[in-house]
Amino acid sequence: MQNRFSKKLKIAIYDFTDCEGCEVKLVSIKERLVHLADRFNIVNWRLGQEKIKDGPYAAAIIEGTPVTQDEIDLLRELREKSKLIISLGACASIAGIPGIMNKSERKKWYAKIYGANYKPKGIDALPLSAYVKVNHMIHGCPVDEDELVRTLEELLSGKTPRYRRYSVCLECKLAGNQCRLLHKKICFGPITQGGCKAICISGGSPCYGCFGVREEANIPALVKILRRFASEKEINNHVTMFFNQIPEYKNVFKQALKNYKK
Amino acid sequence: MTTAPLQINLNGFLNELKKKFVVIDCRKNILAPKQYLFPAQETAFNFDIKKSRLKTLPPIKPFILFGLPLRDLEAITRLDEIMSRPNKNYYYFRRRSKTTIIGLTDEQFNIPPGGDLILQKLSPKDFAVMPVTAKGTVLIKKMALARPSKNIPASQYAENKTMPKLRLLLQDAEMLKDAVAWSWKNYPQIWDELAKICLGCGICAYVCPLCHCFSTEDSMDIAGKSCKRCQNWAACTLPEFSRVAGGHNFHKTLKERYYNWFYHKFARSYEEFGEPQCVACGRCQAACPARIDIEKILINITQKYKIANRA
């Protein structure tokens, strides 16, 4: 796509509804951001600078979940104008935390919190891929700095950015952790894409799978293991933290839970 | 030997050792000691783009691996051989040549399975010192704490209770090879069953003291000034393992990939090295999140094989 002799790639950075934590991660790469700013032509980054330029863009990096019609329109417009759409973080990639939203109880809470006359603007919290074609997803809640830099570096080198195709278990073993599953604790590490350095498990928390489902993950096998010590409700509570809106949950995980027999 | 055997106090010895050398105590590790000789991420080279030149790798400083059980010593002896063929693996031996290995055991043995020095338990605190290589002899000479043993108590040797049946199977390596290779076509049920419960996470390969497959990854630094080639641990249960450029995958299913883990260890390895690539250390079985009983599987396969091939 580009080599070091050609013009800088124009990259637009946008955010939809989210906590902006992944953009903070982008800022926190410090001197590496200086190199990025030097090698890319970064535009439209509301949080980072004031340069506003129209498309076409070599890539639009988008954080957050589109939850209003305006955001969805903007997303479609960006798709038209950009060669690549790259999602930044779990919200954009797999709907993440906003995707937990429980639609069935929404009306009740609108009335309770905002009053009877409130007209809601928000619609579903779905990943970017529900509306447009996404070329690559930078996973994580928040994203991992090294993985973020690696992806952008691969773009600069003219490669198609690659996913980490191993499970969290590799980095978890390297971190010297005991296996949570063997200690009868919920963990989605084996079906989750690596790259996070197993930071949650090392800190004593389960892996909730914020890096998304690893390719060809054996979800029914994991469900079988989880059901040996956890109830369906407990597992659902954990898995819907990030997976509520992804097809692997809706089509495979739920089914496996349903089909489970002791 | 003209000199009396030496004995040491374990903690005193270890403390003294740590004062003089870089010591890695392996006793509580989840991963096998191969991680220090064949690390999960090994930089093969750095290339300076401006100078158009390879940068030299930082030198490896000598270090001691401490506390390896006999089977891990055996594994490193095998790994040395694996890494020597067809050519010496530069990266492995770069580290290996700087390593001194100290074994620690309460088992009895006739021939030392590897390492440079073995400490054999006499009592909870006292250990007999047995140099295996010249490196080990030199090391013990540098240590003031070792003293000639006076009355070596009649030791109560312990028995290694890890995978005893697999240990026996490994002794009949040719039959094990035939049985595993036979099972793919003649006993597919077992592989169908395993593919249903195996998570494909790759832990069995990561914790194995002998699994040595790696993948290669090239990357540039973000400043665009240098590039790097890395060798990263691979696991045959992962779909990327058998995928080649262009997208073709030689092992499309988890069933094929999990079988490959057994096939490489117990069949292909016998063809190539005359030995299975397994020392029955028990790590794969202990670390498998799906609790797959690898020893049981191999017993099952060999039994079925023997019944089917009875004349």
Short mmCIF file of C-alpha atoms in Angstrom, two decimals, chain B:
data_model
loop_
_atom_site.label_atom_id
_atom_site.label_comp_id
_atom_site.label_asym_id
_atom_site.label_seq_id
_atom_site.Cartn_x
_atom_site.Cartn_y
_atom_site.Cartn_z
CA MET B 1 37.18 -42.26 41.96
CA THR B 2 39.78 -41.59 44.57
CA THR B 3 37.99 -38.87 46.50
CA ALA B 4 35.11 -39.54 48.82
CA PRO B 5 31.69 -38.48 47.53
CA LEU B 6 30.71 -34.97 48.54
CA GLN B 7 27.59 -33.88 50.28
CA ILE B 8 25.95 -30.50 50.82
CA ASN B 9 23.30 -28.75 52.80
CA LEU B 10 20.73 -27.77 50.17
CA ASN B 11 19.77 -24.28 51.33
CA GLY B 12 23.33 -23.33 52.19
CA PHE B 13 24.49 -24.57 48.81
CA LEU B 14 21.77 -22.67 46.94
CA ASN B 15 22.50 -19.44 48.84
CA GLU B 16 26.19 -19.70 48.10
CA LEU B 17 25.44 -20.50 44.47
CA LYS B 18 23.24 -17.41 44.16
CA LYS B 19 26.01 -15.22 45.51
CA LYS B 20 28.43 -16.37 42.83
CA PHE B 21 26.28 -17.02 39.78
CA VAL B 22 23.05 -16.15 38.01
CA VAL B 23 20.77 -18.90 39.24
CA ILE B 24 17.31 -19.68 37.90
CA ASP B 25 15.46 -21.82 40.41
CA CYS B 26 13.13 -23.98 38.30
CA ARG B 27 11.49 -25.90 41.13
CA LYS B 28 8.17 -24.08 41.18
CA ASN B 29 7.81 -23.35 37.46
CA ILE B 30 4.75 -24.32 35.49
CA LEU B 31 6.66 -24.24 32.23
CA ALA B 32 9.45 -26.71 31.50
CA PRO B 33 13.06 -25.51 31.63
CA LYS B 34 13.13 -25.39 27.82
CA GLN B 35 11.79 -21.82 28.24
CA TYR B 36 15.31 -20.68 29.14
CA LEU B 37 16.98 -22.40 26.20
CA PHE B 38 14.27 -21.98 23.60
CA PRO B 39 12.30 -18.94 24.82
CA ALA B 40 8.72 -18.27 23.78
CA GLN B 41 9.91 -15.30 21.78
CA GLU B 42 13.40 -15.38 20.36
CA THR B 43 14.77 -12.52 18.32
CA ALA B 44 16.56 -14.11 15.40
CA PHE B 45 17.94 -10.85 14.09
CA ASN B 46 17.60 -7.10 14.04
CA PHE B 47 18.24 -5.28 10.81
CA ASP B 48 19.27 -1.64 10.68
CA ILE B 49 17.59 -0.16 7.61
CA LYS B 50 19.72 2.97 7.33
CA LYS B 51 23.02 1.14 7.60
CA SER B 52 21.58 -1.82 5.72
CA ARG B 53 23.25 -4.12 8.19
CA LEU B 54 22.37 -6.80 10.72
CA LYS B 55 22.82 -5.77 14.31
CA THR B 56 24.61 -8.27 16.51
CA LEU B 57 22.45 -9.92 19.12
CA PRO B 58 23.27 -9.07 22.74
CA PRO B 59 25.54 -11.75 24.24
CA ILE B 60 24.09 -14.39 26.55
CA LYS B 61 25.53 -14.35 30.04
CA PRO B 62 26.26 -17.67 31.76
CA PHE B 63 23.46 -18.92 33.99
CA ILE B 64 22.58 -21.92 36.12
CA LEU B 65 19.31 -23.83 35.91
CA PHE B 66 18.68 -25.22 39.36
CA GLY B 67 16.48 -27.97 40.68
CA LEU B 68 15.57 -30.01 37.63
CA PRO B 69 14.05 -33.43 38.28
CA LEU B 70 15.58 -36.41 36.48
CA ARG B 71 12.98 -36.43 33.72
CA ASP B 72 13.68 -32.80 32.92
CA LEU B 73 17.39 -33.60 32.72
CA GLU B 74 16.53 -36.37 30.31
CA ALA B 75 14.34 -33.98 28.31
CA ILE B 76 17.17 -31.50 27.89
CA THR B 77 19.49 -34.28 26.73
CA ARG B 78 16.88 -35.12 24.08
CA LEU B 79 16.30 -31.49 23.21
CA ASP B 80 20.05 -31.09 22.66
CA GLU B 81 19.84 -33.87 20.11
CA ILE B 82 16.71 -32.50 18.43
CA MET B 83 18.27 -29.08 18.15
CA SER B 84 21.44 -30.59 16.63
CA ARG B 85 19.71 -32.01 13.60
CA PRO B 86 19.98 -31.55 10.71
CA ASN B 87 22.12 -28.57 11.65
CA LYS B 88 22.92 -27.10 15.02
CA ASN B 89 20.25 -24.60 15.97
CA TYR B 90 22.28 -21.45 16.47
CA TYR B 91 19.82 -19.77 18.84
CA TYR B 92 19.34 -22.79 21.05
CA PHE B 93 23.03 -23.54 21.45
CA ARG B 94 23.86 -19.88 21.94
CA ARG B 95 21.98 -20.20 25.23
CA ARG B 96 22.69 -23.85 25.90
CA SER B 97 26.46 -23.37 25.79
CA LYS B 98 26.16 -20.81 28.61
CA THR B 99 23.99 -23.04 30.77
CA THR B 100 25.00 -25.13 33.74
CA ILE B 101 22.27 -27.53 34.79
CA ILE B 102 21.85 -28.78 38.32
CA GLY B 103 19.48 -31.66 38.84
CA LEU B 104 17.74 -32.37 42.13
CA THR B 105 16.18 -35.69 42.96
CA ASP B 106 15.11 -38.09 45.62
CA GLU B 107 14.98 -40.94 43.15
CA GLN B 108 17.53 -43.61 42.54
CA PHE B 109 19.26 -43.87 39.17
CA ASN B 110 22.10 -45.79 37.63
CA ILE B 111 23.13 -43.61 34.73
CA PRO B 112 22.71 -39.84 35.05
CA PRO B 113 20.11 -38.86 32.42
CA GLY B 114 21.68 -35.45 31.79
CA GLY B 115 22.62 -32.18 33.40
CA ASP B 116 26.03 -31.12 34.69
CA LEU B 117 25.57 -31.88 38.35
CA ILE B 118 22.98 -33.91 40.20
CA LEU B 119 22.06 -33.47 43.83
CA GLN B 120 20.59 -36.63 45.26
CA LYS B 121 18.65 -36.53 48.48
CA LEU B 122 20.16 -38.19 51.53
CA SER B 123 18.04 -36.55 54.20
CA PRO B 124 15.66 -33.57 54.04
CA LYS B 125 18.59 -31.18 54.28
CA ASP B 126 21.55 -33.13 52.98
CA PHE B 127 22.21 -34.01 49.40
CA ALA B 128 24.93 -36.07 47.76
CA VAL B 129 26.73 -34.24 44.98
CA MET B 130 27.29 -36.07 41.72
CA PRO B 131 29.14 -34.29 38.96
CA VAL B 132 28.01 -35.47 35.54
CA THR B 133 30.13 -33.33 33.24
CA ALA B 134 33.41 -31.44 33.49
CA LYS B 135 31.31 -28.30 33.90
CA GLY B 136 29.74 -29.84 36.98
CA THR B 137 33.10 -30.84 38.42
CA VAL B 138 34.48 -27.34 37.95
CA LEU B 139 31.40 -25.85 39.55
CA ILE B 140 31.63 -27.99 42.64
CA LYS B 141 35.31 -27.13 43.03
CA LYS B 142 34.36 -23.46 43.14
CA MET B 143 31.92 -24.08 45.94
CA ALA B 144 33.32 -24.05 49.45
CA LEU B 145 30.32 -25.66 51.06
CA ALA B 146 30.64 -29.11 49.65
CA ARG B 147 32.30 -31.46 52.11
CA PRO B 148 33.27 -35.09 51.93
CA SER B 149 30.40 -37.15 53.17
CA LYS B 150 30.98 -39.02 56.38
CA ASN B 151 28.20 -41.39 57.04
CA ILE B 152 25.86 -41.41 54.16
CA PRO B 153 22.62 -42.63 55.70
CA ALA B 154 20.93 -45.53 54.04
CA SER B 155 18.71 -43.49 51.75
CA GLN B 156 15.06 -44.09 51.31
CA TYR B 157 14.75 -43.45 47.61
CA ALA B 158 11.42 -42.18 46.44
CA GLU B 159 9.55 -43.46 43.45
CA ASN B 160 8.37 -41.10 40.74
CA LYS B 161 4.60 -41.49 40.68
CA THR B 162 3.99 -39.34 37.61
CA MET B 163 2.54 -41.25 34.68
CA PRO B 164 4.13 -44.60 35.63
CA LYS B 165 2.20 -46.51 32.97
CA LEU B 166 3.18 -44.10 30.22
CA ARG B 167 6.77 -44.42 31.39
CA LEU B 168 6.49 -48.15 30.75
CA LEU B 169 4.88 -47.63 27.37
CA LEU B 170 7.72 -45.33 26.35
CA GLN B 171 10.12 -48.21 26.82
CA ASP B 172 8.41 -50.03 23.98
CA ALA B 173 8.78 -47.08 21.67
CA GLU B 174 8.38 -49.03 18.46
CA MET B 175 5.07 -50.53 19.51
CA LEU B 176 3.91 -47.12 20.73
CA LYS B 177 4.82 -45.62 17.37
CA ASP B 178 2.96 -48.35 15.48
CA ALA B 179 -0.08 -48.04 17.73
CA VAL B 180 -0.39 -44.26 17.43
CA ALA B 181 0.10 -44.31 13.66
CA TRP B 182 -2.36 -47.21 13.39
CA SER B 183 -5.03 -45.42 15.39
CA TRP B 184 -5.64 -42.63 12.89
CA LYS B 185 -7.26 -44.90 10.31
CA ASN B 186 -8.19 -47.86 12.42
CA TYR B 187 -9.44 -46.31 15.61
CA PRO B 188 -10.84 -42.92 14.52
CA GLN B 189 -13.47 -42.97 17.27
CA ILE B 190 -10.93 -41.90 19.85
CA TRP B 191 -9.85 -38.90 17.79
CA ASP B 192 -13.46 -37.93 17.13
CA GLU B 193 -14.11 -38.05 20.86
CA LEU B 194 -11.00 -36.06 21.73
CA ALA B 195 -11.77 -33.38 19.15
CA LYS B 196 -15.02 -32.79 21.04
CA ILE B 197 -13.32 -32.13 24.36
CA CYS B 198 -9.96 -30.64 23.37
CA LEU B 199 -10.02 -26.84 23.56
CA GLY B 200 -7.18 -26.56 21.09
CA CYS B 201 -5.63 -23.96 23.37
CA GLY B 202 -2.09 -25.24 22.86
CA ILE B 203 -1.16 -25.48 26.54
CA CYS B 204 0.05 -29.10 26.14
CA ALA B 205 2.64 -27.91 23.63
CA TYR B 206 3.67 -24.86 25.64
CA VAL B 207 4.29 -26.75 28.89
CA CYS B 208 6.00 -29.72 27.19
CA PRO B 209 9.75 -29.92 27.82
CA LEU B 210 10.24 -31.28 24.29
CA CYS B 211 7.74 -29.54 21.99
CA HIS B 212 9.93 -27.34 19.87
CA CYS B 213 7.87 -26.05 16.94
CA PHE B 214 7.95 -22.34 16.33
CA SER B 215 6.60 -19.85 13.83
CA THR B 216 8.45 -16.89 12.40
CA GLU B 217 7.24 -13.32 12.52
CA ASP B 218 8.81 -10.30 10.89
CA SER B 219 8.11 -6.82 12.16
CA MET B 220 9.35 -3.26 11.81
CA ASP B 221 9.86 -0.90 14.67
CA ILE B 222 7.40 1.98 14.75
CA ALA B 223 10.08 4.56 13.94
CA GLY B 224 10.68 2.71 10.67
CA LYS B 225 14.38 2.42 11.34
CA SER B 226 14.90 -1.26 11.95
CA CYS B 227 13.19 -4.54 11.41
CA LYS B 228 13.25 -7.72 13.39
CA ARG B 229 12.66 -11.41 12.86
CA CYS B 230 11.18 -13.28 15.78
CA GLN B 231 10.73 -16.98 16.43
CA ASN B 232 7.62 -17.61 18.50
CA TRP B 233 6.39 -20.79 20.15
CA ALA B 234 3.75 -22.53 18.09
CA ALA B 235 1.24 -25.20 19.05
CA CYS B 236 -0.03 -27.84 16.63
CA THR B 237 -3.59 -27.63 17.95
CA LEU B 238 -3.94 -24.08 16.64
CA PRO B 239 -5.29 -23.58 13.11
CA GLU B 240 -2.42 -21.34 12.10
CA PHE B 241 0.11 -24.09 12.72
CA SER B 242 -0.49 -26.02 9.54
CA ARG B 243 -1.58 -23.13 7.32
CA VAL B 244 0.70 -22.08 4.52
CA ALA B 245 0.96 -18.96 2.38
CA GLY B 246 -2.07 -18.71 0.14
CA GLY B 247 -4.34 -19.99 2.88
CA HIS B 248 -4.22 -23.76 2.45
CA ASN B 249 -4.36 -25.63 5.73
CA PHE B 250 -2.89 -29.13 5.86
CA HIS B 251 -4.74 -29.93 9.07
CA LYS B 252 -8.17 -28.44 8.61
CA THR B 253 -9.80 -29.83 11.71
CA LEU B 254 -8.98 -29.87 15.40
CA LYS B 255 -9.15 -33.67 15.18
CA GLU B 256 -6.25 -33.72 12.71
CA ARG B 257 -4.34 -31.12 14.69
CA TYR B 258 -4.69 -32.82 18.05
CA TYR B 259 -3.71 -36.13 16.50
CA ASN B 260 -0.66 -34.40 15.10
CA TRP B 261 0.52 -33.60 18.62
CA PHE B 262 0.53 -37.34 19.41
CA TYR B 263 1.80 -38.33 15.98
CA HIS B 264 4.83 -36.05 16.13
CA LYS B 265 5.71 -37.07 19.67
CA PHE B 266 5.25 -40.79 19.51
CA ALA B 267 5.41 -41.80 15.82
CA ARG B 268 7.33 -39.32 13.71
CA SER B 269 9.89 -38.74 16.43
CA TYR B 270 10.59 -42.47 16.59
CA GLU B 271 11.23 -42.51 12.84
CA GLU B 272 13.55 -39.53 13.11
CA PHE B 273 15.31 -40.05 16.41
CA GLY B 274 14.57 -43.63 17.43
CA GLU B 275 12.85 -42.30 20.53
CA PRO B 276 9.52 -40.74 21.40
CA GLN B 277 9.63 -37.05 22.26
CA CYS B 278 8.20 -37.57 25.71
CA VAL B 279 9.73 -38.22 29.10
CA ALA B 280 6.43 -38.64 30.98
CA CYS B 281 7.00 -35.51 33.04
CA GLY B 282 3.24 -35.18 33.38
CA ARG B 283 3.03 -31.46 32.62
CA CYS B 284 0.64 -31.74 29.65
CA GLN B 285 -1.77 -33.79 31.67
CA ALA B 286 -1.55 -31.60 34.77
CA ALA B 287 -2.02 -28.36 32.80
CA CYS B 288 -4.76 -29.42 30.38
CA PRO B 289 -7.82 -27.27 31.13
CA ALA B 290 -10.01 -30.00 29.64
CA ARG B 291 -8.38 -32.56 31.95
CA ILE B 292 -7.55 -34.86 29.08
CA ASP B 293 -5.80 -37.92 30.49
CA ILE B 294 -3.01 -38.37 27.98
CA GLU B 295 -1.64 -41.45 29.70
CA LYS B 296 -5.03 -43.13 29.56
CA ILE B 297 -5.44 -42.30 25.87
CA LEU B 298 -2.13 -43.91 24.99
CA ILE B 299 -2.92 -46.98 27.08
CA ASN B 300 -6.29 -47.23 25.37
CA ILE B 301 -4.78 -46.90 21.89
CA THR B 302 -2.05 -49.45 22.52
CA GLN B 303 -4.52 -51.94 23.96
CA LYS B 304 -6.82 -51.59 20.96
CA TYR B 305 -3.83 -51.88 18.67
CA LYS B 306 -2.61 -55.05 20.34
CA ILE B 307 -6.04 -56.68 20.18
CA ALA B 308 -6.49 -55.76 16.51
CA ASN B 309 -3.05 -56.99 15.53
CA ARG B 310 -3.04 -60.24 17.42
CA ALA B 311 -2.08 -62.94 14.98
#
